[in-house]
Coordinates of N, CA and C in Angstrom, one line a residue:
M1 N 0.0 -26.3 40.7 CA -1.3 -25.7 40.3 C -2.2 -26.8 40.3
T2 N -3.3 -26.7 41.2 CA -4.4 -27.8 41.4 C -5.2 -28.0 40.1
R3 N -6.1 -29.0 40.2 CA -7.0 -29.1 39.2 C -7.8 -28.2 39.2
T4 N -8.5 -27.8 40.4 CA -9.4 -26.7 40.4 C -9.0 -25.5 39.8
V5 N -7.7 -25.2 40.2 CA -7.2 -23.9 39.4 C -7.1 -24.0 37.8
K6 N -6.8 -25.1 37.4 CA -6.5 -25.2 36.0 C -7.8 -25.2 35.4
F7 N -9.0 -25.8 36.0 CA -10.2 -25.9 35.5 C -10.8 -24.3 35.6
K8 N -10.5 -23.8 36.5 CA -11.0 -22.2 36.6 C -10.4 -21.5 35.6
V9 N -9.1 -21.5 35.5 CA -8.5 -20.8 34.3 C -8.9 -21.2 32.9
C10 N -9.0 -22.4 32.7 CA -9.5 -22.9 31.4 C -10.9 -22.5 31.1
A11 N -11.8 -22.3 32.1 CA -13.1 -21.9 32.0 C -13.2 -20.5 31.8
M12 N -12.4 -19.6 32.4 CA -12.3 -18.4 32.1 C -11.7 -17.9 30.8
Q13 N -10.8 -18.6 30.3 CA -10.3 -18.4 29.1 C -11.2 -18.8 27.9
S14 N -11.8 -19.9 28.2 CA -12.9 -20.4 27.2 C -14.0 -19.5 27.0
G15 N -14.6 -19.1 28.3 CA -15.6 -18.0 28.1 C -15.3 -16.8 27.3
F16 N -14.1 -16.3 27.6 CA -13.5 -15.2 27.0 C -13.5 -15.3 25.6
A17 N -12.9 -16.5 25.2 CA -12.7 -16.9 23.6 C -14.1 -16.8 22.9
V18 N -15.2 -17.4 23.5 CA -16.5 -17.4 23.0 C -17.1 -16.1 22.9
L19 N -16.9 -15.2 24.0 CA -17.3 -13.9 23.9 C -16.7 -12.9 23.0
F20 N -15.3 -13.3 22.9 CA -14.5 -12.5 21.9 C -15.0 -12.8 20.4
L21 N -15.3 -14.1 20.1 CA -16.0 -14.4 18.8 C -17.2 -13.8 18.4
L22 N -18.1 -13.8 19.5 CA -19.4 -13.1 19.3 C -19.3 -11.6 19.0
T23 N -18.4 -10.9 19.9 CA -18.2 -9.7 19.7 C -17.5 -9.2 18.4
F24 N -16.6 -10.1 18.0 CA -15.9 -9.9 16.8 C -17.0 -10.0 15.6
C25 N -17.9 -10.9 15.5 CA -19.1 -11.0 14.6 C -19.8 -9.7 14.6
A26 N -20.1 -9.5 15.9 CA -21.1 -8.4 15.8 C -20.4 -7.0 15.5
M27 N -19.1 -6.8 15.7 CA -18.4 -5.7 15.3 C -18.2 -5.7 13.6
L28 N -18.0 -6.9 13.1 CA -17.8 -6.8 11.7 C -19.1 -6.6 11.1
A29 N -20.2 -7.0 11.7 CA -21.6 -6.6 10.9 C -21.9 -5.3 11.2
M30 N -21.5 -4.6 12.2 CA -21.8 -3.0 12.4 C -20.8 -2.4 11.6
L31 N -19.6 -2.7 11.5 CA -18.6 -1.9 10.7 C -19.0 -2.0 9.2
S32 N -19.5 -3.2 8.8 CA -19.8 -3.5 7.4 C -21.2 -2.7 7.1
A33 N -22.0 -2.6 7.9 CA -23.2 -1.8 7.7 C -22.8 -0.3 7.7
A34 N -21.9 0.2 8.7 CA -21.4 1.6 8.5 C -20.7 1.8 7.2
A35 N -19.9 0.9 6.7 CA -19.1 1.2 5.5 C -20.1 1.3 4.2
F36 N -21.2 0.6 4.3 CA -22.1 0.7 3.2 C -23.2 1.7 3.4
G37 N -23.6 1.9 4.6 CA -24.7 2.7 4.9 C -24.5 4.2 4.9
I38 N -23.2 4.7 5.3 CA -22.9 6.0 5.2 C -22.8 6.5 3.9
P39 N -22.0 5.9 2.9 CA -22.1 6.4 1.4 C -23.4 6.4 0.9
A40 N -24.2 5.4 1.1 CA -25.5 5.2 0.5 C -26.5 6.3 0.9
G41 N -26.5 6.6 2.2 CA -27.3 7.7 2.7 C -26.9 9.0 2.1
I42 N -25.7 9.3 2.1 CA -25.2 10.5 1.5 C -25.6 10.7 0.1
M43 N -25.4 9.6 -0.6 CA -25.9 9.5 -2.2 C -27.4 9.7 -2.3
L44 N -28.1 9.1 -1.3 CA -29.6 9.3 -1.6 C -29.9 10.9 -1.2
S45 N -29.3 11.4 -0.2 CA -29.5 12.8 0.0 C -29.1 13.7 -0.9
I46 N -27.9 13.5 -1.7 CA -27.6 14.1 -2.9 C -28.7 14.1 -4.1
A47 N -29.1 12.9 -4.4 CA -30.2 12.6 -5.3 C -31.3 13.5 -4.9
G48 N -31.8 13.6 -3.5 CA -32.9 14.4 -3.2 C -32.6 15.8 -3.5
V49 N -31.4 16.3 -3.2 CA -31.1 17.7 -3.4 C -31.2 18.1 -5.0
A50 N -30.9 16.9 -5.8 CA -30.7 17.2 -7.3 C -32.1 17.2 -7.7
V51 N -33.1 16.5 -7.2 CA -34.4 16.4 -7.6 C -35.2 17.7 -7.1
K52 N -34.9 18.2 -5.9 CA -35.5 19.4 -5.3 C -35.0 20.7 -6.0
L53 N -33.7 20.8 -6.1 CA -33.1 22.0 -6.7 C -33.0 22.1 -8.2
F54 N -32.5 21.0 -8.8 CA -32.4 21.2 -10.2 C -33.6 20.4 -11.2
N55 N -34.5 20.0 -10.3 CA -35.8 19.4 -11.1 C -35.2 18.2 -12.1
A56 N -34.5 17.3 -11.4 CA -33.8 16.2 -12.2 C -34.8 15.1 -12.4
Q57 N -35.4 15.2 -13.6 CA -36.3 14.1 -13.9 C -35.8 12.6 -14.3
F58 N -34.5 12.7 -14.3 CA -33.8 11.3 -14.7 C -33.9 10.5 -13.5
I59 N -34.2 11.0 -12.2 CA -34.1 10.3 -10.9 C -35.5 9.8 -10.8
V60 N -35.7 8.5 -11.3 CA -37.1 8.0 -11.0 C -37.2 7.4 -9.5
T61 N -38.0 7.9 -8.8 CA -38.3 7.3 -7.6 C -39.7 7.8 -7.1
S62 N -40.3 6.9 -6.2 CA -41.6 7.4 -5.6 C -41.5 8.1 -4.3
L63 N -40.3 8.5 -3.9 CA -40.1 9.2 -2.7 C -40.2 10.8 -3.1
T64 N -40.6 11.5 -2.1 CA -40.6 12.9 -2.3 C -39.1 13.5 -2.1
P65 N -38.5 14.6 -2.8 CA -37.3 15.0 -2.6 C -36.8 15.3 -1.1
E66 N -38.0 15.8 -0.3 CA -37.5 16.0 1.1 C -37.3 14.7 2.0
L67 N -38.1 13.7 1.6 CA -38.0 12.4 2.3 C -36.5 11.8 1.7
M68 N -36.2 12.1 0.6 CA -34.9 11.6 0.0 C -33.7 12.1 1.0
I69 N -33.9 13.5 1.0 CA -32.9 14.4 1.7 C -32.6 14.0 3.2
F70 N -33.8 14.0 4.0 CA -33.8 13.6 5.4 C -33.6 12.1 5.7
G71 N -34.2 11.5 5.0 CA -34.0 10.0 5.1 C -32.6 9.5 4.8
G72 N -32.0 10.0 3.8 CA -30.6 9.6 3.6 C -29.7 10.0 4.6
L73 N -29.9 11.5 5.1 CA -29.1 11.9 6.2 C -29.3 11.0 7.3
A74 N -30.6 10.6 7.7 CA -30.9 10.0 9.0 C -30.1 8.5 8.7
A75 N -30.1 7.9 7.5 CA -29.6 6.6 7.3 C -28.0 6.7 7.5
A76 N -27.4 7.9 7.2 CA -26.0 8.1 7.3 C -25.7 8.2 8.8
C77 N -26.5 8.9 9.5 CA -26.1 9.2 10.8 C -26.4 7.9 11.6
G78 N -27.3 7.1 11.1 CA -27.6 5.7 11.9 C -26.4 4.7 11.7
S79 N -25.8 4.9 10.5 CA -24.8 3.9 10.0 C -23.7 4.4 10.7
A80 N -23.5 5.8 11.0 CA -22.3 6.3 11.7 C -22.3 5.8 13.1
F81 N -23.5 5.9 13.8 CA -23.6 5.3 15.1 C -23.2 3.9 15.2
L82 N -23.6 3.1 14.1 CA -23.2 1.7 14.2 C -21.8 1.6 14.3
G83 N -21.1 2.3 13.4 CA -19.6 2.4 13.4 C -19.1 2.8 14.8
L84 N -19.6 3.8 15.4 CA -19.1 4.1 16.8 C -19.3 3.0 17.8
A85 N -20.6 2.3 17.8 CA -20.7 1.2 18.6 C -19.8 0.2 18.5
A86 N -19.4 -0.1 17.2 CA -18.5 -1.3 17.0 C -17.1 -0.8 17.5
V87 N -16.8 0.4 17.6 CA -15.4 0.8 18.1 C -15.6 0.7 19.6
K88 N -16.6 1.1 20.2 CA -16.9 0.8 21.7 C -16.8 -0.4 21.9
A89 N -17.4 -1.4 21.3 CA -17.4 -2.8 21.6 C -15.9 -3.2 21.8
G90 N -15.2 -2.8 20.8 CA -13.8 -3.2 20.6 C -12.9 -2.6 22.0
F91 N -13.3 -1.6 22.5 CA -12.7 -1.2 23.6 C -13.2 -2.0 24.9
V92 N -14.4 -2.2 24.9 CA -14.9 -3.1 26.0 C -14.3 -4.3 26.1
I93 N -14.3 -5.2 24.9 CA -13.7 -6.5 24.9 C -12.1 -6.5 25.3
S94 N -11.5 -5.3 24.8 CA -10.1 -5.3 25.2 C -9.8 -5.2 26.5
R95 N -10.6 -4.5 27.2 CA -10.5 -4.2 28.6 C -10.9 -5.5 29.4
L96 N -12.0 -6.2 28.9 CA -12.2 -7.4 29.5 C -11.2 -8.4 29.3
F97 N -10.5 -8.4 28.2 CA -9.2 -9.3 28.2 C -8.3 -9.1 29.2
L98 N -7.9 -7.9 29.5 CA -7.0 -7.5 30.6 C -7.5 -8.0 31.9
R99 N -8.8 -7.9 32.3 CA -9.5 -8.4 33.6 C -9.2 -10.0 33.5
V100 N -9.6 -10.5 32.5 CA -9.5 -12.1 32.4 C -8.0 -12.4 32.5
K101 N -7.2 -11.8 31.9 CA -5.7 -12.3 32.0 C -5.1 -12.1 33.4
R102 N -5.4 -10.8 34.1 CA -5.2 -10.6 35.5 C -5.7 -11.7 36.4
R103 N -7.0 -11.9 36.3 CA -7.5 -13.0 37.2 C -7.0 -14.4 36.9
C104 N -6.5 -14.8 35.6 CA -5.9 -16.0 35.4 C -4.6 -16.0 36.0
D105 N -3.8 -14.9 35.9 CA -2.7 -14.9 36.4 C -2.5 -15.0 37.9
I106 N -3.5 -14.3 38.7 CA -3.7 -14.5 40.0 C -4.0 -15.8 40.5
C107 N -5.0 -16.5 39.7 CA -5.3 -18.0 40.1 C -4.1 -18.9 40.0
R108 N -3.2 -18.6 39.0 CA -2.0 -19.4 38.7 C -1.1 -19.1 39.8
G109 N -1.0 -17.9 40.6 CA -0.1 -17.7 41.6 C 0.9 -16.8 41.0
W110 N 0.8 -16.3 39.8 CA 1.7 -15.2 39.1 C 1.5 -14.0 39.6
K111 N 2.6 -13.1 39.7 CA 2.2 -11.7 40.1 C 1.7 -11.0 38.9
P112 N 0.5 -10.3 39.0 CA 0.2 -9.4 37.9 C 1.1 -8.3 37.7
Y113 N 1.3 -7.9 36.5 CA 2.3 -7.0 36.2 C 2.0 -5.8 36.9

Protein backbone atom coordinates (compact mmCIF):
# COMPACT_ATOMS: atom_id res chain seq x y z
CA MET A 1 0.00 0.00 0.00
CA THR A 2 1.51 3.29 -1.10
CA ARG A 3 1.64 6.51 0.88
CA THR A 4 -1.03 8.17 -1.23
CA VAL A 5 -3.42 5.27 -0.65
CA LYS A 6 -2.73 5.38 3.09
CA PHE A 7 -3.32 9.12 3.12
CA LYS A 8 -6.52 8.79 1.10
CA VAL A 9 -7.86 6.07 3.40
CA CYS A 10 -6.89 8.05 6.51
CA ALA A 11 -8.53 11.20 5.11
CA MET A 12 -11.77 9.35 4.30
CA GLN A 13 -11.92 7.71 7.71
CA SER A 14 -11.11 10.95 9.54
CA GLY A 15 -13.71 12.86 7.55
CA PHE A 16 -16.30 10.23 8.34
CA ALA A 17 -15.37 10.32 12.05
CA VAL A 18 -15.91 14.09 12.17
CA LEU A 19 -19.20 13.79 10.29
CA PHE A 20 -20.31 10.97 12.59
CA LEU A 21 -19.62 13.04 15.71
CA LEU A 22 -21.53 16.02 14.29
CA THR A 23 -24.46 13.78 13.36
CA PHE A 24 -24.41 12.15 16.77
CA CYS A 25 -24.58 15.54 18.51
CA ALA A 26 -27.43 16.66 16.25
CA MET A 27 -29.30 13.40 16.82
CA LEU A 28 -28.84 13.67 20.58
CA ALA A 29 -30.22 17.22 20.56
CA MET A 30 -33.19 16.29 18.37
CA LEU A 31 -34.06 13.19 20.38
CA SER A 32 -33.78 15.13 23.64
CA ALA A 33 -36.10 17.80 22.26
CA ALA A 34 -38.54 15.10 21.19
CA ALA A 35 -38.35 13.35 24.56
CA PHE A 36 -39.24 16.52 26.44
CA GLY A 37 -41.38 18.28 23.83
CA ILE A 38 -43.94 15.58 23.14
CA PRO A 39 -45.06 15.13 26.78
CA ALA A 40 -44.93 18.88 27.43
CA GLY A 41 -47.08 19.60 24.37
CA ILE A 42 -49.61 16.95 25.33
CA MET A 43 -49.78 18.24 28.91
CA LEU A 44 -50.34 21.78 27.65
CA SER A 45 -53.18 20.51 25.47
CA ILE A 46 -54.73 18.64 28.40
CA ALA A 47 -54.52 21.79 30.51
CA GLY A 48 -56.25 23.70 27.70
CA VAL A 49 -59.03 21.11 27.59
CA ALA A 50 -59.39 21.35 31.38
CA VAL A 51 -59.71 25.13 31.22
CA LYS A 52 -62.15 25.01 28.28
CA LEU A 53 -64.45 22.19 29.37
CA PHE A 54 -64.29 22.18 33.14
CA ASN A 55 -63.57 25.87 33.76
CA ALA A 56 -60.48 24.97 35.79
CA GLN A 57 -59.62 28.25 37.48
CA PHE A 58 -56.59 26.80 39.25
CA ILE A 59 -54.67 26.78 35.95
CA VAL A 60 -53.34 30.31 35.86
CA THR A 61 -52.15 31.35 32.42
CA SER A 62 -52.40 34.27 30.05
CA LEU A 63 -53.13 31.94 27.11
CA THR A 64 -56.60 31.24 25.84
CA PRO A 65 -57.78 27.64 26.13
CA GLU A 66 -57.87 27.24 22.34
CA LEU A 67 -54.30 28.46 22.05
CA MET A 68 -53.25 26.03 24.76
CA ILE A 69 -54.94 23.10 23.00
CA PHE A 70 -53.72 23.75 19.48
CA GLY A 71 -50.35 25.15 20.53
CA GLY A 72 -49.68 22.10 22.66
CA LEU A 73 -50.65 19.75 19.85
CA ALA A 74 -48.48 21.69 17.40
CA ALA A 75 -45.54 21.52 19.81
CA ALA A 76 -46.02 17.77 20.24
CA CYS A 77 -46.20 17.23 16.47
CA GLY A 78 -43.12 19.38 15.90
CA SER A 79 -41.22 17.46 18.55
CA ALA A 80 -42.29 14.17 16.99
CA PHE A 81 -40.98 15.44 13.66
CA LEU A 82 -37.62 16.13 15.33
CA GLY A 83 -37.55 12.55 16.57
CA LEU A 84 -38.25 11.23 13.08
CA ALA A 85 -35.55 13.49 11.63
CA ALA A 86 -33.06 12.09 14.14
CA VAL A 87 -33.90 8.53 13.12
CA LYS A 88 -33.53 9.46 9.45
CA ALA A 89 -30.13 11.02 10.18
CA GLY A 90 -29.09 7.75 11.80
CA PHE A 91 -30.05 5.82 8.68
CA VAL A 92 -28.16 8.26 6.46
CA ILE A 93 -24.97 8.13 8.52
CA SER A 94 -25.01 4.32 8.68
CA ARG A 95 -25.41 4.14 4.91
CA LEU A 96 -22.52 6.59 4.53
CA PHE A 97 -20.40 4.39 6.79
CA LEU A 98 -20.92 1.45 4.45
CA ARG A 99 -19.94 3.57 1.44
CA VAL A 100 -16.79 4.88 3.11
CA LYS A 101 -15.84 1.39 4.28
CA ARG A 102 -16.31 -0.01 0.77
CA ARG A 103 -14.24 2.79 -0.81
CA CYS A 104 -11.46 2.34 1.75
CA ASP A 105 -11.40 -1.41 1.11
CA ILE A 106 -11.19 -0.83 -2.64
CA CYS A 107 -8.34 1.68 -2.17
CA ARG A 108 -6.46 -0.85 -0.05
CA GLY A 109 -6.89 -3.49 -2.74
CA TRP A 110 -9.25 -5.63 -0.70
CA LYS A 111 -12.28 -7.18 -2.28
CA PRO A 112 -15.47 -5.60 -1.00
CA TYR A 113 -17.77 -8.15 0.53
